[in-house]
Coordinates of C-alpha atoms in Angstrom, one line a residue:
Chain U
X357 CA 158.2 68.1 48.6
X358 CA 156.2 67.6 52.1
X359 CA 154.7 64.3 52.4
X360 CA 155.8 60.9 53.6
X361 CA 158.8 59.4 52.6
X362 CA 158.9 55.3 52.1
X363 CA 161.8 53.4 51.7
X364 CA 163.6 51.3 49.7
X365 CA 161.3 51.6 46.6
X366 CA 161.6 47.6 46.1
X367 CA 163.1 44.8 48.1
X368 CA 163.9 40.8 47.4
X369 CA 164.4 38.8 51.1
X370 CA 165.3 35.4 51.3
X371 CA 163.0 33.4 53.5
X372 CA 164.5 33.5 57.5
X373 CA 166.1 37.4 56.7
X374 CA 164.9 40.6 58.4
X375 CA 164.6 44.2 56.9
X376 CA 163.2 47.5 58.3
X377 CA 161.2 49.5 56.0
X378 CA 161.7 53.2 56.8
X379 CA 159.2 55.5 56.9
X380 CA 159.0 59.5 57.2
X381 CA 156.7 62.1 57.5
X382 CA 157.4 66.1 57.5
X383 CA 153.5 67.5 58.1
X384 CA 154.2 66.7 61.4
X385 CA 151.2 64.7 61.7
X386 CA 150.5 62.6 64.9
X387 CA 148.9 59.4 63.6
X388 CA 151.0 57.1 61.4
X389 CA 149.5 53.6 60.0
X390 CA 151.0 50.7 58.0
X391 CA 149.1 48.7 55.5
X392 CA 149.8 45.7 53.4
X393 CA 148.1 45.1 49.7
X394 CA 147.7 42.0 48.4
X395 CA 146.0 41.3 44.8
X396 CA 142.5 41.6 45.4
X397 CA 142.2 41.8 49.2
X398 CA 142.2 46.0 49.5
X399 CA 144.7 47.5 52.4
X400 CA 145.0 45.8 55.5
X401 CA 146.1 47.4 58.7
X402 CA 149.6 46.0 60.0
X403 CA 149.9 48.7 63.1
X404 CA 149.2 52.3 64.0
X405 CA 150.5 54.8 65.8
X406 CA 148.9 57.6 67.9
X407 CA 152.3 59.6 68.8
X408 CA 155.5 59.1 69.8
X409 CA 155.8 56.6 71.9
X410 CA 152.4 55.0 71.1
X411 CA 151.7 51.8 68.8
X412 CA 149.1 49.9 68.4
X413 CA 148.1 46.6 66.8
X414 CA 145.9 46.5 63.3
X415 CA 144.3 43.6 61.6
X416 CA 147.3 41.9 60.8
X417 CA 150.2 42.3 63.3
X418 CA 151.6 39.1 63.2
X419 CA 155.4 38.8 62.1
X420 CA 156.2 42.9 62.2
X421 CA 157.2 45.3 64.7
X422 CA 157.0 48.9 64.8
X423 CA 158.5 51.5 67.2
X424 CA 158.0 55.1 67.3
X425 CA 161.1 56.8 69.1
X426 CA 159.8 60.6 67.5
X427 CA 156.5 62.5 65.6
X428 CA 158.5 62.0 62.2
X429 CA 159.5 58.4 61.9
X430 CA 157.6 54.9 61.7
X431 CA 159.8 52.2 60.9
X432 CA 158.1 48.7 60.3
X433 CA 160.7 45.8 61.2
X434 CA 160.0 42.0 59.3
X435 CA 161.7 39.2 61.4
X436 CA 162.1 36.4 59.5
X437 CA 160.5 36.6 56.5
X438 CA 158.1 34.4 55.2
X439 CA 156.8 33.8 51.9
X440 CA 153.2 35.0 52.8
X441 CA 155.0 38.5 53.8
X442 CA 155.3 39.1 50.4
X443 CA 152.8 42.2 49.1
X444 CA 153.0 45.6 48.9
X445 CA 153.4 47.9 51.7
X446 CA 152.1 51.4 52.2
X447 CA 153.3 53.7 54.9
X448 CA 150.6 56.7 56.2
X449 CA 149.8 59.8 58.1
X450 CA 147.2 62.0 59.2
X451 CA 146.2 65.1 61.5
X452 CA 144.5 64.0 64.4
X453 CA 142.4 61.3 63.3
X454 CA 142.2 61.2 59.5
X455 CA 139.0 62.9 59.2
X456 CA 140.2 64.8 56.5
X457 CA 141.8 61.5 55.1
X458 CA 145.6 60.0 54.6
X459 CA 148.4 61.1 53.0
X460 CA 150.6 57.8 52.0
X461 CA 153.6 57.0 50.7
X462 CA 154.6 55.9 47.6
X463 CA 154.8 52.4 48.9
X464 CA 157.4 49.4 49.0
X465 CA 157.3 46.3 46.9
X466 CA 158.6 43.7 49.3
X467 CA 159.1 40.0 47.6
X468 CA 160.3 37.1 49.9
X469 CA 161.8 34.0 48.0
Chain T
X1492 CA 133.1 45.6 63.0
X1493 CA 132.2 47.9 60.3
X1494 CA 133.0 46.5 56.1
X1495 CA 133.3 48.1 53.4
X1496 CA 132.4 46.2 50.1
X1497 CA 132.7 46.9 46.3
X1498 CA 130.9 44.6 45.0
X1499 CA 132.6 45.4 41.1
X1500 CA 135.8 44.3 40.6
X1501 CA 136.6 45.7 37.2
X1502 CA 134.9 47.8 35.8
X1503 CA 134.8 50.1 31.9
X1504 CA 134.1 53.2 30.6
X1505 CA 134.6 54.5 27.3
X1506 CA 136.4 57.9 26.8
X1507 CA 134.0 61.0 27.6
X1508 CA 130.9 58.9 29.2
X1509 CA 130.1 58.6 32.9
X1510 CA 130.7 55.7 35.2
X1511 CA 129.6 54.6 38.7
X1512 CA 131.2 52.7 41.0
X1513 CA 129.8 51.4 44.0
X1514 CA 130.4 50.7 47.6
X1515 CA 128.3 49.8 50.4
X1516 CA 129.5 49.5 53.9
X1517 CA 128.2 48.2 57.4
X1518 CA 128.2 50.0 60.6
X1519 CA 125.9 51.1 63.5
X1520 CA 127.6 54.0 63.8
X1521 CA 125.9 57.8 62.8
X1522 CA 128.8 59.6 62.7
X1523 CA 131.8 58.3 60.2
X1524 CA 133.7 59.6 57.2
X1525 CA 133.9 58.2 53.7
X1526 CA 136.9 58.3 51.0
X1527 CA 137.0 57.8 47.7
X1528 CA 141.0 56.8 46.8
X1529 CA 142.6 56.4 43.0
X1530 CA 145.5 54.2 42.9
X1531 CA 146.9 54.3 39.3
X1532 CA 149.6 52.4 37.9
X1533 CA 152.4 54.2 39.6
X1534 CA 150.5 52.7 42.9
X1535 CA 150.3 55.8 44.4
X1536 CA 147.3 56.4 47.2
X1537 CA 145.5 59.7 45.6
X1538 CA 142.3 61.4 47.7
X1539 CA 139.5 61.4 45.5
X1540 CA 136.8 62.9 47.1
X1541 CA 135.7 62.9 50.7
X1542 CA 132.0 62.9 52.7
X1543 CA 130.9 63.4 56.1
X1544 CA 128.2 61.2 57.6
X1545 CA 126.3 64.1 59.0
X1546 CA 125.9 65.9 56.2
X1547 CA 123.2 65.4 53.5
X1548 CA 125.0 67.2 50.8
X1549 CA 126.7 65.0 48.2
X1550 CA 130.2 65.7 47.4
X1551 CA 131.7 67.0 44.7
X1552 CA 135.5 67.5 43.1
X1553 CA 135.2 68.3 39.6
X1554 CA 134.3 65.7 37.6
X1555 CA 133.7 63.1 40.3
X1556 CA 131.1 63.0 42.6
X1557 CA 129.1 60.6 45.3
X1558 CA 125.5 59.5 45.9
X1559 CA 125.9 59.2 49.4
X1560 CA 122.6 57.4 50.5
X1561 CA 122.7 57.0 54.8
X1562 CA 119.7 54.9 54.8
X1563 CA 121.5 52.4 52.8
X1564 CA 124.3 52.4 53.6
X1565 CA 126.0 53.0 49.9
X1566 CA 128.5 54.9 48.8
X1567 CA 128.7 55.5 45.1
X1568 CA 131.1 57.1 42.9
X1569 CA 130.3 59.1 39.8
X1570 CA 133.2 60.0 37.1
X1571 CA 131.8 62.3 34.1
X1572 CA 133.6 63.2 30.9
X1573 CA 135.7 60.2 31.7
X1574 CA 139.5 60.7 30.7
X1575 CA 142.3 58.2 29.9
X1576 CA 144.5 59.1 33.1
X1577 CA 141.1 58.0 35.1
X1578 CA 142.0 54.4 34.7
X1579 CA 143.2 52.8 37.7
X1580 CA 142.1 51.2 40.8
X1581 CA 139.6 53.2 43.4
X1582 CA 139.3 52.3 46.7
X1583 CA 136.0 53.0 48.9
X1584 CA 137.1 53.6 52.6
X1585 CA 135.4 54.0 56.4
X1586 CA 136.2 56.2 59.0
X1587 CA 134.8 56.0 62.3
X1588 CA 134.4 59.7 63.8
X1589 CA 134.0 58.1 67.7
X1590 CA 137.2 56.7 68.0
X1591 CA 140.5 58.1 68.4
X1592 CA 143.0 56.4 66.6
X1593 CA 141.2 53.8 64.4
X1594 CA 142.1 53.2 61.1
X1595 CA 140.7 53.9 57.8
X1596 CA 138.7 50.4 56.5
X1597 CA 139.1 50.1 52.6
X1598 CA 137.0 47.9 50.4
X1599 CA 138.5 45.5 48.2
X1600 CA 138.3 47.6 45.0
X1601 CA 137.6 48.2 41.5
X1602 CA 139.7 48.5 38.7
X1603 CA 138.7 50.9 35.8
X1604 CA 139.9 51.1 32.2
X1605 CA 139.2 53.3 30.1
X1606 CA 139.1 53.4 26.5
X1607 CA 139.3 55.6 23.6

């Protein structure tokens, strides 16, 4: 089915390891986001991206990287994890600007111990 | 920097009776989009229902609707003929329409059960 694609599903980390959480979009939208959800606290913007080649800092950038080598793919890289990393994360797309709203992915339940 | 607040954190309904959920938001803005997103228990981000700024009209998707009020910035949610699969969490978001590449801002939300 069309959509976007997150994975892994679920993930334990120790504190210090890195992990890349992949996702994939076939609508071939041009804006791609990442948000974390934490209990109460709503989604928070990690990063966003405009097009290939184009990223852009959200609310909370701080310990992730993105990169986005084509339209499809937004991988989101965690160098060494942290406790406070842990949450759930929810990969995004949209045409154009999102006036018509997000399509997201089923999201990834990232726990760092 | 534009909010968005839900001032309800949880929130019930009995099976077959109407609820309202609210959201206000902040902005200076006259031009901006607002959402309405379910998140049940399988945590998946679902589209609800969906308003533009501009116009007056309130939205409507079946059994869910908004009272979009400009003036006051508020945002509310109406679910009729509430129905056991409505339970889950609902999210109230803000779209700017000026700005190229800026993010959907989501309240905190509100979780609704429902019961028979």
């Amino acid at each position: 089915n069309a959509g976007v694609t997150q994975t892994p599903k679920f993930r334990i980390l120790k504190i210090g390891q890195s992990m890349t959480l992949q996702c994939a979009q076939d609508m071939n939208h041009n804006y791609m986001y990442w948000y974390r959800q934490d209990p109460g606290m709503g989604l928070k913007l990690i990063y966003y991206s405009v097009g290939a080649g184009i990223t852009d800092k959200g609310e909370v950038p701080n310990g992730y990287n993105v990169s986005r080598s084509t339209t499809e793919d937004f991988p989101l890289r965690l160098e060494l994890a942290a406790p406070s990393q842990t949450s759930v994360y929810f990969c995004a797309s949209s045409y154009a600007g999102g006036g018509y709203g997000y399509t997201f992915g089923s999201g990834t339940r990232l726990t760092v111990v | 920097a534009q909010t968005v607040t839900q001032s309800q954190p949880e929130m019930s309904v009995q099976e077959a009776e109407t609820v309202t959920l609210s959201c206000t938001y902040d902005t200076s803005e006259s031009d901006y989009y607002l959402f309405w997103y379910k998140q049940p228990p399988s945590r998946q981000m679902i589209l609800v229902i969906r308003q533009e700024a501009y116009k007056q009209q309130n939205a409507t998707e079946n059994r869910f609707s908004v009272n979009f009020q400009k003036a006051a910035k508020s945002f509310s949610l109406k679910i009729s003929d509430s129905q056991l699969g409505d339970a889950a969490m609902y999210f109230c978001a803000y779209r700017t329409q000026n700005q190229a590449g800026t993010a959907l801002i989501f309240g905190k939300g509100t979780t609704l059960s429902v019961s028979s």
